[in-house]
Amino acid sequence: MKLAFAILLLVLSSSLLEVSFAGSDFCNSKCAVRCSKASIQDRCLKFCGICCEKCNCVPSGTYGNKDECPCYRDMKNSKGKGKCP
């Protein structure tokens, strides 16, 4: 019985891991485009990734177009400024 439970747990955890990787592939590709012209690439990719994971979308282009994704547009940092690039 314990072995069956362990196998079930392993199967479920691997399925969840695949879903999280799939989401990050989407975000990685969208953020690579969004941050392609950013002067500070690593910071742009970091914050774009955070926003994408939470909102499940990234506006098109390298700048602007934030109305395409209201969640992305409305996220604020601790100082009240826009968080997402």
PDB file of C-alpha atoms in Angstrom:
ATOM      1  CA  MET A   1       0.000   0.000   0.000  1.00  0.00           C
ATOM      2  CA  LYS A   2       2.825   2.403   0.877  1.00  0.00           C
ATOM      3  CA  LEU A   3       4.574   1.592  -2.404  1.00  0.00           C
ATOM      4  CA  ALA A   4       1.430   2.334  -4.411  1.00  0.00           C
ATOM      5  CA  PHE A   5       1.011   5.658  -2.604  1.00  0.00           C
ATOM      6  CA  ALA A   6       4.663   6.572  -3.266  1.00  0.00           C
ATOM      7  CA  ILE A   7       4.300   5.766  -6.971  1.00  0.00           C
ATOM      8  CA  LEU A   8       1.098   7.813  -7.195  1.00  0.00           C
ATOM      9  CA  LEU A   9       2.788  10.738  -5.481  1.00  0.00           C
ATOM     10  CA  LEU A  10       5.753  10.513  -7.852  1.00  0.00           C
ATOM     11  CA  VAL A  11       3.499  10.477 -10.923  1.00  0.00           C
ATOM     12  CA  LEU A  12       1.478  13.458  -9.705  1.00  0.00           C
ATOM     13  CA  SER A  13       4.553  15.505  -8.826  1.00  0.00           C
ATOM     14  CA  SER A  14       6.150  14.855 -12.233  1.00  0.00           C
ATOM     15  CA  SER A  15       2.918  15.944 -13.950  1.00  0.00           C
ATOM     16  CA  LEU A  16       2.879  19.190 -11.983  1.00  0.00           C
ATOM     17  CA  LEU A  17       6.533  19.754 -12.809  1.00  0.00           C
ATOM     18  CA  GLU A  18       5.814  19.408 -16.535  1.00  0.00           C
ATOM     19  CA  VAL A  19       3.025  21.983 -16.306  1.00  0.00           C
ATOM     20  CA  SER A  20       5.272  24.489 -14.540  1.00  0.00           C
ATOM     21  CA  PHE A  21       8.018  23.983 -17.143  1.00  0.00           C
ATOM     22  CA  ALA A  22       5.515  24.511 -19.942  1.00  0.00           C
ATOM     23  CA  GLY A  23       4.437  27.819 -18.414  1.00  0.00           C
ATOM     24  CA  SER A  24       8.001  28.987 -18.006  1.00  0.00           C
ATOM     25  CA  ASP A  25       8.822  28.110 -21.647  1.00  0.00           C
ATOM     26  CA  PHE A  26       5.963  30.383 -22.710  1.00  0.00           C
ATOM     27  CA  CYS A  27       7.176  33.162 -20.422  1.00  0.00           C
ATOM     28  CA  ASN A  28      10.821  32.733 -21.384  1.00  0.00           C
ATOM     29  CA  SER A  29      10.081  33.092 -25.083  1.00  0.00           C
ATOM     30  CA  LYS A  30       7.692  36.028 -24.661  1.00  0.00           C
ATOM     31  CA  CYS A  31      10.034  37.839 -22.252  1.00  0.00           C
ATOM     32  CA  ALA A  32      13.020  37.292 -24.557  1.00  0.00           C
ATOM     33  CA  VAL A  33      11.152  39.254 -27.233  1.00  0.00           C
ATOM     34  CA  ARG A  34       9.890  41.864 -24.770  1.00  0.00           C
ATOM     35  CA  CYS A  35      13.365  42.480 -23.308  1.00  0.00           C
ATOM     36  CA  SER A  36      15.367  42.190 -26.548  1.00  0.00           C
ATOM     37  CA  LYS A  37      16.118  45.931 -26.654  1.00  0.00           C
ATOM     38  CA  ALA A  38      16.383  46.543 -22.894  1.00  0.00           C
ATOM     39  CA  SER A  39      19.568  48.179 -21.649  1.00  0.00           C
ATOM     40  CA  ILE A  40      19.627  45.964 -18.545  1.00  0.00           C
ATOM     41  CA  GLN A  41      18.682  42.536 -19.935  1.00  0.00           C
ATOM     42  CA  ASP A  42      18.873  40.446 -16.759  1.00  0.00           C
ATOM     43  CA  ARG A  43      16.647  42.790 -14.744  1.00  0.00           C
ATOM     44  CA  CYS A  44      14.112  43.039 -17.561  1.00  0.00           C
ATOM     45  CA  LEU A  45      13.966  39.262 -17.963  1.00  0.00           C
ATOM     46  CA  LYS A  46      13.617  38.750 -14.200  1.00  0.00           C
ATOM     47  CA  PHE A  47      10.686  41.119 -13.742  1.00  0.00           C
ATOM     48  CA  CYS A  48       9.034  40.158 -17.019  1.00  0.00           C
ATOM     49  CA  GLY A  49       9.194  36.510 -15.917  1.00  0.00           C
ATOM     50  CA  ILE A  50       7.646  37.304 -12.540  1.00  0.00           C
ATOM     51  CA  CYS A  51       4.840  39.271 -14.173  1.00  0.00           C
ATOM     52  CA  CYS A  52       4.252  36.644 -16.862  1.00  0.00           C
ATOM     53  CA  GLU A  53       4.014  33.791 -14.365  1.00  0.00           C
ATOM     54  CA  LYS A  54       1.439  35.729 -12.353  1.00  0.00           C
ATOM     55  CA  CYS A  55      -0.577  37.154 -15.265  1.00  0.00           C
ATOM     56  CA  ASN A  56      -0.096  34.427 -17.916  1.00  0.00           C
ATOM     57  CA  CYS A  57       0.489  37.053 -20.592  1.00  0.00           C
ATOM     58  CA  VAL A  58       3.118  39.470 -21.885  1.00  0.00           C
ATOM     59  CA  PRO A  59       2.282  42.449 -24.123  1.00  0.00           C
ATOM     60  CA  SER A  60       3.548  42.269 -27.689  1.00  0.00           C
ATOM     61  CA  GLY A  61       6.550  44.265 -28.832  1.00  0.00           C
ATOM     62  CA  THR A  62       9.531  45.568 -26.918  1.00  0.00           C
ATOM     63  CA  TYR A  63       7.806  48.552 -25.288  1.00  0.00           C
ATOM     64  CA  GLY A  64       4.272  49.771 -24.631  1.00  0.00           C
ATOM     65  CA  ASN A  65       1.148  47.822 -25.634  1.00  0.00           C
ATOM     66  CA  LYS A  66       0.444  47.123 -21.958  1.00  0.00           C
ATOM     67  CA  ASP A  67      -3.307  47.522 -22.530  1.00  0.00           C
ATOM     68  CA  GLU A  68      -3.178  44.054 -24.112  1.00  0.00           C
ATOM     69  CA  CYS A  69      -2.581  42.619 -20.638  1.00  0.00           C
ATOM     70  CA  PRO A  70      -4.259  44.602 -17.805  1.00  0.00           C
ATOM     71  CA  CYS A  71      -2.800  42.399 -15.040  1.00  0.00           C
ATOM     72  CA  TYR A  72       0.733  42.977 -16.399  1.00  0.00           C
ATOM     73  CA  ARG A  73       0.031  46.697 -16.777  1.00  0.00           C
ATOM     74  CA  ASP A  74      -1.382  47.158 -13.258  1.00  0.00           C
ATOM     75  CA  MET A  75       1.276  45.322 -11.210  1.00  0.00           C
ATOM     76  CA  LYS A  76       3.142  47.793  -8.976  1.00  0.00           C
ATOM     77  CA  ASN A  77       6.391  47.585  -7.022  1.00  0.00           C
ATOM     78  CA  SER A  78       6.747  48.626  -3.378  1.00  0.00           C
ATOM     79  CA  LYS A  79       7.205  52.269  -4.459  1.00  0.00           C
ATOM     80  CA  GLY A  80       3.955  52.309  -6.448  1.00  0.00           C
ATOM     81  CA  LYS A  81       5.669  52.336  -9.845  1.00  0.00           C
ATOM     82  CA  GLY A  82       4.990  49.829 -12.633  1.00  0.00           C
ATOM     83  CA  LYS A  83       6.696  46.522 -11.905  1.00  0.00           C
ATOM     84  CA  CYS A  84       6.545  44.933 -15.338  1.00  0.00           C
ATOM     85  CA  PRO A  85       8.768  46.060 -18.208  1.00  0.00           C
TER      86      PRO A  85
END
